[in-house]
Amino acid sequence: MVDRTENNIAHRATSMLAERSAELQPIWFRGEDISDADEPLLPPLLEESFRQWEREAAGLALFQAGRFVLLDKNADRLAATDRAPSEREGAALREASLSAASGRGPSLFEGNDEAAAAVPVHRRKDGAVFAVFAYESSVAAPLSLSEIQTCALHFRSCFYLHFEQLFVKDMLLQQKRAEKEAGRREALFHAAKRLYDQIDVSSVLSELLQSLEQLYPSSEAHLYLSQDHLNGDPRVKPLVFKNAERDIVAKAFLNGKAVTERDRDGTVRLAAPMTGKQAAYGVLCMSTDRERWDDSELPAFLLLADTSGSAFENAKLYEQSNLLINELRLINELTKRLNQSLRLKEIFQFAANELLTVFDADYCCVLQLDKETKQFVVMSCNFPPLASEQFSPEYGFCGIVYRTREPMIISDYWHTRVVTSKLMDNTGSRSLIAAPIIVDGEVVGIILVTNKLPNFFSYENYKLLQVMSTHIGLAVTNASLHAEVRRMVITDNLTGLHARHYLNEQIQRRQRKDHFGSLILVDIDYFKRVNDSFGHQVGDRILIQVSHIISASIRQGDIAARWGGEELAVYLPGIRAEQASRIAERVRARVQEETDPVVTASCGVSEWTFEDEKISVESLFYRADMALYEAKNNGRNCIIVG
């Protein structure tokens, strides 16, 4: 209890000391004073203070005998109690005022019919004269200088009261502006933080427009982008240069500086470029009422535009890096899948399917240039009516790409019909990207990718197709080289027929799935005599002639090969010996009729069926060889079935 009582006493004592200290503490703004720099602004404040003094001192008898006048430090009249300007000031008033303004102190002057007293009004700090308080009356009315001095002191109090009120009002206004600026800065900080937190371009734009709504709720904002971007917000528009001299958006973008315009209807329009470190990405435009706009808000608006430009650039770079990574991954996967196949038809079909998926396209057509017919042949297309179609190298978009050897992009085929295209017309497509397939510096194919929507493909799609066409060309090269090497391996260089090992492989393969087949062995009679008589060059020519006769006498699926020396072989899948014998007879007769020099040929025929006890290539060749041996022993130029 004692401790609590002592604490209460101590608390009351401390409070009393604090209150007494506060009473003794002077009010801080009472020490403030006017300066020489304030002189141009003093006349309204002096006049207002004089009117306030006039209202407070209205009961004085001096108001009836004369009039009070307020003058500046140059003795020029500012205000008077009679409210009516005199045609001229009295000489006594003028003399008294000049004397007081010069710093000589209170002055009293009398003229013929007038008397005047003037008192200088001093500043608080340095005592400099900043006004003159004067009284003017007739000589008949006695003047008391002390009364005029008292009135001057009263006026001085009214003046400093107004000055202090104005000072405090200005301080409060500055504080209000400071608080508003601090709030704006905090809002800008949070807006910038939210913008930089976004890594998606659409999110950056949405966050920017939302921040503008919060910072300038009574304004209307639009964003004009210099790049193609589908945001879905109607306030995001493409940047179009219509009239650069009058359009503030174009001016801001081209000059890289903010532009402000005030319309006659009171609307204030601002346009600020949205720039990053690398480029300008658009223009931020805002319209607001003149009454709601303060020029002090312009720096914040420009800061928001710069921040949004940097955030947009970061998001764009992130988007492009992801796109590049995805493209590299896609190209790597495409190359790996393409190189898994060495058949041209499979490569073209796979490439068409992948391109449809990658570009989200409606149609894809891959064409190959036939070197013999000089026509572009459709190798793969998901539009069946164009399958296996052929086009001239001068036709449509194929012709343009073939001539220029460059990729191309068409935004809207319906509005920019530079050529006629069967693919675009029949499918109803409007957007197109195309690229050449180049192998060893020559265009060997064309890729056409289309969509039914206009402006569907972007510049990134255009570049990606160009890269992918290069890899498709490499796959075509590998497949072509593999096909050429395989052709050389399985083909006899002299006759153009297949090699013996290829014939053996094909017979083995067909014996596993067919029910029967036949083999014809063809031997040129007395071939050594031809070489000895006419030379080996003529002998080679005879071999080539007989090979061409055999190729022309058999079906497309039959296999003709050079078995060795002057002996040739033909395998006929699905053919019995009787029909094979007729084919052999056709070959024998044409050899005798069409060769130059004339030679004859002997043939041995054998067959196999699934009913044979032993089915093998060796047994088939053995029986055909035995039949050929028998034909030679029977006088040659005949056919024996083994």
Short mmCIF file of C-alpha atoms in Angstrom, two decimals, residues 320-572:
data_model
loop_
_atom_site.label_atom_id
_atom_site.label_comp_id
_atom_site.label_asym_id
_atom_site.label_seq_id
_atom_site.Cartn_x
_atom_site.Cartn_y
_atom_site.Cartn_z
CA GLN A 320 11.60 -16.37 -75.14
CA SER A 321 14.10 -18.44 -73.15
CA ASN A 322 11.41 -21.00 -72.38
CA LEU A 323 10.35 -20.96 -76.01
CA LEU A 324 13.95 -21.46 -77.10
CA ILE A 325 14.42 -24.33 -74.65
CA ASN A 326 11.22 -25.96 -75.86
CA GLU A 327 12.27 -25.45 -79.46
CA LEU A 328 15.67 -27.01 -78.80
CA ARG A 329 14.03 -29.92 -77.01
CA LEU A 330 11.55 -30.29 -79.85
CA ILE A 331 14.26 -30.12 -82.50
CA ASN A 332 16.34 -32.66 -80.60
CA GLU A 333 13.39 -35.03 -80.32
CA LEU A 334 12.43 -34.48 -83.95
CA THR A 335 15.99 -35.14 -85.15
CA LYS A 336 16.22 -38.30 -83.06
CA ARG A 337 12.90 -39.60 -84.35
CA LEU A 338 13.69 -38.67 -87.95
CA ASN A 339 17.02 -40.44 -87.88
CA GLN A 340 15.39 -43.62 -86.59
CA SER A 341 13.95 -44.18 -90.05
CA LEU A 342 15.88 -44.41 -93.30
CA ARG A 343 12.86 -44.62 -95.59
CA LEU A 344 11.91 -41.40 -97.33
CA LYS A 345 8.19 -42.11 -97.27
CA GLU A 346 8.24 -42.72 -93.52
CA ILE A 347 10.31 -39.57 -92.93
CA PHE A 348 7.88 -37.38 -94.86
CA GLN A 349 4.87 -38.93 -93.10
CA PHE A 350 6.39 -38.53 -89.64
CA ALA A 351 7.49 -34.95 -90.37
CA ALA A 352 3.97 -33.99 -91.51
CA ASN A 353 2.38 -35.46 -88.36
CA GLU A 354 4.88 -33.72 -86.09
CA LEU A 355 4.44 -30.35 -87.80
CA LEU A 356 0.67 -30.57 -87.34
CA THR A 357 1.17 -31.10 -83.61
CA VAL A 358 3.93 -28.54 -83.09
CA PHE A 359 2.17 -25.64 -84.81
CA ASP A 360 -1.39 -26.68 -83.89
CA ALA A 361 -2.13 -26.48 -87.60
CA ASP A 362 -5.15 -27.68 -89.52
CA TYR A 363 -3.30 -28.98 -92.57
CA CYS A 364 0.25 -29.91 -93.50
CA CYS A 365 1.54 -30.86 -96.93
CA VAL A 366 5.07 -32.12 -97.65
CA LEU A 367 6.15 -32.28 -101.30
CA GLN A 368 9.26 -33.77 -102.93
CA LEU A 369 10.81 -32.70 -106.21
CA ASP A 370 10.99 -35.56 -108.71
CA LYS A 371 14.29 -35.08 -110.54
CA GLU A 372 13.12 -37.01 -113.60
CA THR A 373 9.75 -35.32 -114.18
CA LYS A 374 10.76 -31.98 -112.59
CA GLN A 375 7.44 -31.95 -110.72
CA PHE A 376 6.65 -31.54 -107.01
CA VAL A 377 4.96 -34.73 -105.78
CA VAL A 378 2.83 -34.72 -102.61
CA MET A 379 4.54 -37.24 -100.32
CA SER A 380 2.42 -36.65 -97.22
CA CYS A 381 -0.74 -34.63 -96.60
CA ASN A 382 -3.64 -34.91 -94.15
CA PHE A 383 -5.99 -33.66 -96.88
CA PRO A 384 -6.74 -36.86 -98.88
CA PRO A 385 -7.79 -35.21 -102.19
CA LEU A 386 -4.22 -33.91 -102.58
CA ALA A 387 -2.52 -37.27 -101.99
CA SER A 388 -0.03 -38.10 -104.78
CA GLU A 389 -0.86 -34.85 -106.61
CA GLN A 390 1.86 -33.28 -108.74
CA PHE A 391 2.55 -29.59 -109.23
CA SER A 392 4.82 -27.59 -111.49
CA PRO A 393 7.78 -25.79 -109.86
CA GLU A 394 6.14 -22.58 -111.09
CA TYR A 395 2.78 -23.20 -109.37
CA GLY A 396 1.46 -21.50 -106.23
CA PHE A 397 3.44 -21.11 -103.05
CA CYS A 398 5.64 -24.05 -104.04
CA GLY A 399 6.86 -21.99 -106.97
CA ILE A 400 7.59 -18.94 -104.78
CA VAL A 401 9.54 -20.94 -102.21
CA TYR A 402 11.33 -22.91 -104.96
CA ARG A 403 12.42 -19.74 -106.78
CA THR A 404 13.39 -17.70 -103.72
CA ARG A 405 14.78 -20.65 -101.69
CA GLU A 406 13.45 -18.78 -98.63
CA PRO A 407 10.65 -19.52 -96.14
CA MET A 408 7.51 -17.39 -96.25
CA ILE A 409 4.51 -16.48 -94.09
CA ILE A 410 1.02 -15.43 -95.21
CA SER A 411 -1.18 -13.79 -92.57
CA ASP A 412 -4.45 -13.82 -94.52
CA TYR A 413 -4.62 -15.59 -97.90
CA TRP A 414 -8.13 -14.26 -98.55
CA HIS A 415 -7.01 -10.63 -98.40
CA THR A 416 -3.51 -11.02 -99.92
CA ARG A 417 -3.96 -13.56 -102.71
CA VAL A 418 -0.52 -13.24 -104.31
CA VAL A 419 -0.85 -16.62 -106.09
CA THR A 420 -3.48 -19.32 -106.52
CA SER A 421 -3.11 -22.29 -104.18
CA LYS A 422 -5.07 -25.50 -104.50
CA LEU A 423 -4.27 -26.40 -100.89
CA MET A 424 -5.50 -23.05 -99.51
CA ASP A 425 -8.62 -22.91 -101.71
CA ASN A 426 -9.79 -26.49 -101.17
CA THR A 427 -9.18 -26.52 -97.40
CA GLY A 428 -10.48 -22.99 -96.71
CA SER A 429 -7.19 -22.04 -95.05
CA ARG A 430 -6.20 -18.42 -94.48
CA SER A 431 -2.85 -18.55 -92.65
CA LEU A 432 0.24 -20.23 -94.07
CA ILE A 433 3.90 -20.78 -93.30
CA ALA A 434 6.14 -22.51 -95.83
CA ALA A 435 9.79 -23.52 -95.98
CA PRO A 436 12.06 -25.26 -98.49
CA ILE A 437 13.79 -28.59 -97.82
CA ILE A 438 17.33 -28.01 -99.03
CA VAL A 439 19.87 -30.81 -99.60
CA ASP A 440 23.38 -30.02 -100.85
CA GLY A 441 22.31 -26.51 -101.76
CA GLU A 442 19.37 -27.67 -103.89
CA VAL A 443 15.65 -27.48 -103.10
CA VAL A 444 14.41 -31.09 -102.95
CA GLY A 445 11.10 -30.46 -101.21
CA ILE A 446 8.60 -27.96 -99.84
CA ILE A 447 6.74 -27.86 -96.51
CA LEU A 448 3.35 -26.11 -96.34
CA VAL A 449 1.58 -25.64 -92.99
CA THR A 450 -1.85 -23.93 -92.93
CA ASN A 451 -4.64 -22.90 -90.59
CA LYS A 452 -8.21 -21.78 -91.23
CA LEU A 453 -7.85 -18.71 -88.98
CA PRO A 454 -6.22 -15.47 -90.17
CA ASN A 455 -3.04 -14.21 -88.47
CA PHE A 456 -2.64 -17.57 -86.76
CA PHE A 457 1.08 -18.15 -87.14
CA SER A 458 3.62 -15.93 -85.38
CA TYR A 459 7.10 -14.89 -86.38
CA GLU A 460 8.44 -17.46 -83.91
CA ASN A 461 6.52 -20.17 -85.79
CA TYR A 462 8.02 -18.91 -89.03
CA LYS A 463 11.56 -19.16 -87.63
CA LEU A 464 10.93 -22.55 -86.02
CA LEU A 465 9.66 -24.05 -89.28
CA GLN A 466 12.80 -22.79 -90.99
CA VAL A 467 14.98 -24.59 -88.43
CA MET A 468 12.87 -27.76 -88.54
CA SER A 469 12.99 -27.86 -92.35
CA THR A 470 16.79 -27.89 -92.09
CA HIS A 471 16.72 -30.96 -89.86
CA ILE A 472 14.16 -32.63 -92.10
CA GLY A 473 16.52 -31.95 -95.00
CA LEU A 474 19.34 -33.64 -93.09
CA ALA A 475 17.12 -36.68 -92.47
CA VAL A 476 16.23 -36.76 -96.19
CA THR A 477 19.94 -36.59 -97.02
CA ASN A 478 20.73 -39.49 -94.69
CA ALA A 479 17.89 -41.55 -96.10
CA SER A 480 18.91 -40.77 -99.67
CA LEU A 481 22.53 -41.65 -98.98
CA HIS A 482 21.48 -44.86 -97.26
CA ALA A 483 19.22 -45.74 -100.21
CA GLU A 484 22.03 -45.01 -102.65
CA VAL A 485 24.54 -47.08 -100.70
CA ARG A 486 22.07 -49.93 -100.41
CA ARG A 487 21.33 -49.69 -104.13
CA MET A 488 25.03 -49.86 -104.89
CA VAL A 489 25.46 -52.84 -102.58
CA ILE A 490 22.58 -54.85 -104.04
CA THR A 491 23.04 -53.77 -107.68
CA ASP A 492 25.45 -54.98 -110.32
CA ASN A 493 27.23 -51.97 -111.77
CA LEU A 494 27.40 -53.26 -115.34
CA THR A 495 23.93 -54.68 -115.94
CA GLY A 496 21.89 -52.65 -113.44
CA LEU A 497 20.36 -55.90 -112.15
CA HIS A 498 20.46 -56.94 -108.52
CA ALA A 499 23.49 -58.64 -107.01
CA ARG A 500 23.45 -62.39 -106.33
CA HIS A 501 23.37 -62.02 -102.50
CA TYR A 502 20.31 -59.78 -102.72
CA LEU A 503 18.56 -62.40 -104.86
CA ASN A 504 19.37 -65.08 -102.29
CA GLU A 505 18.01 -62.89 -99.43
CA GLN A 506 14.79 -62.16 -101.29
CA ILE A 507 14.18 -65.82 -102.16
CA GLN A 508 14.67 -66.80 -98.54
CA ARG A 509 12.27 -64.10 -97.40
CA ARG A 510 9.60 -65.08 -99.95
CA GLN A 511 9.91 -68.77 -99.14
CA ARG A 512 8.88 -67.97 -95.56
CA LYS A 513 5.56 -66.45 -96.57
CA ASP A 514 4.71 -67.68 -100.14
CA HIS A 515 3.36 -71.09 -101.12
CA PHE A 516 5.45 -71.51 -104.27
CA GLY A 517 7.78 -69.75 -106.70
CA SER A 518 10.04 -70.34 -109.71
CA LEU A 519 13.61 -69.57 -110.72
CA ILE A 520 14.98 -69.02 -114.23
CA LEU A 521 18.71 -69.20 -114.96
CA VAL A 522 19.71 -67.56 -118.26
CA ASP A 523 23.09 -68.24 -119.87
CA ILE A 524 24.35 -66.48 -123.01
CA ASP A 525 25.50 -69.14 -125.48
CA TYR A 526 29.13 -69.05 -126.60
CA PHE A 527 29.77 -65.84 -124.70
CA LYS A 528 33.51 -66.50 -124.56
CA ARG A 529 33.51 -66.71 -128.36
CA VAL A 530 31.83 -63.27 -128.50
CA ASN A 531 34.52 -61.77 -126.27
CA ASP A 532 37.28 -63.39 -128.31
CA SER A 533 35.76 -62.29 -131.63
CA PHE A 534 34.49 -58.80 -130.87
CA GLY A 535 36.28 -57.84 -127.66
CA HIS A 536 35.18 -57.42 -124.07
CA GLN A 537 33.47 -54.08 -124.69
CA VAL A 538 31.08 -55.73 -127.12
CA GLY A 539 30.65 -58.58 -124.66
CA ASP A 540 29.68 -56.10 -121.94
CA ARG A 541 27.24 -54.47 -124.36
CA ILE A 542 25.64 -57.87 -125.05
CA LEU A 543 25.28 -58.44 -121.29
CA ILE A 544 23.57 -55.05 -120.91
CA GLN A 545 21.21 -55.77 -123.83
CA VAL A 546 20.18 -59.15 -122.42
CA SER A 547 19.68 -57.60 -118.96
CA HIS A 548 17.35 -54.95 -120.40
CA ILE A 549 15.39 -57.66 -122.24
CA ILE A 550 14.96 -59.62 -119.01
CA SER A 551 13.85 -56.50 -117.07
CA ALA A 552 11.31 -55.68 -119.77
CA SER A 553 9.92 -59.23 -119.84
CA ILE A 554 9.09 -59.67 -116.14
CA ARG A 555 6.72 -58.12 -113.62
CA GLN A 556 7.54 -55.27 -111.25
CA GLY A 557 7.66 -57.60 -108.25
CA ASP A 558 9.94 -60.14 -109.93
CA ILE A 559 13.64 -60.06 -109.06
CA ALA A 560 16.33 -60.20 -111.74
CA ALA A 561 20.00 -60.54 -110.80
CA ARG A 562 23.41 -61.25 -112.26
CA TRP A 563 24.26 -64.70 -111.00
CA GLY A 564 27.83 -64.71 -112.24
CA GLY A 565 29.77 -64.02 -115.46
CA GLU A 566 27.35 -64.32 -118.40
CA GLU A 567 24.70 -66.09 -116.31
CA LEU A 568 21.62 -64.17 -115.20
CA ALA A 569 18.83 -65.23 -112.82
CA VAL A 570 15.19 -64.31 -112.40
CA TYR A 571 13.06 -65.23 -109.39
CA LEU A 572 9.31 -65.26 -109.96
#
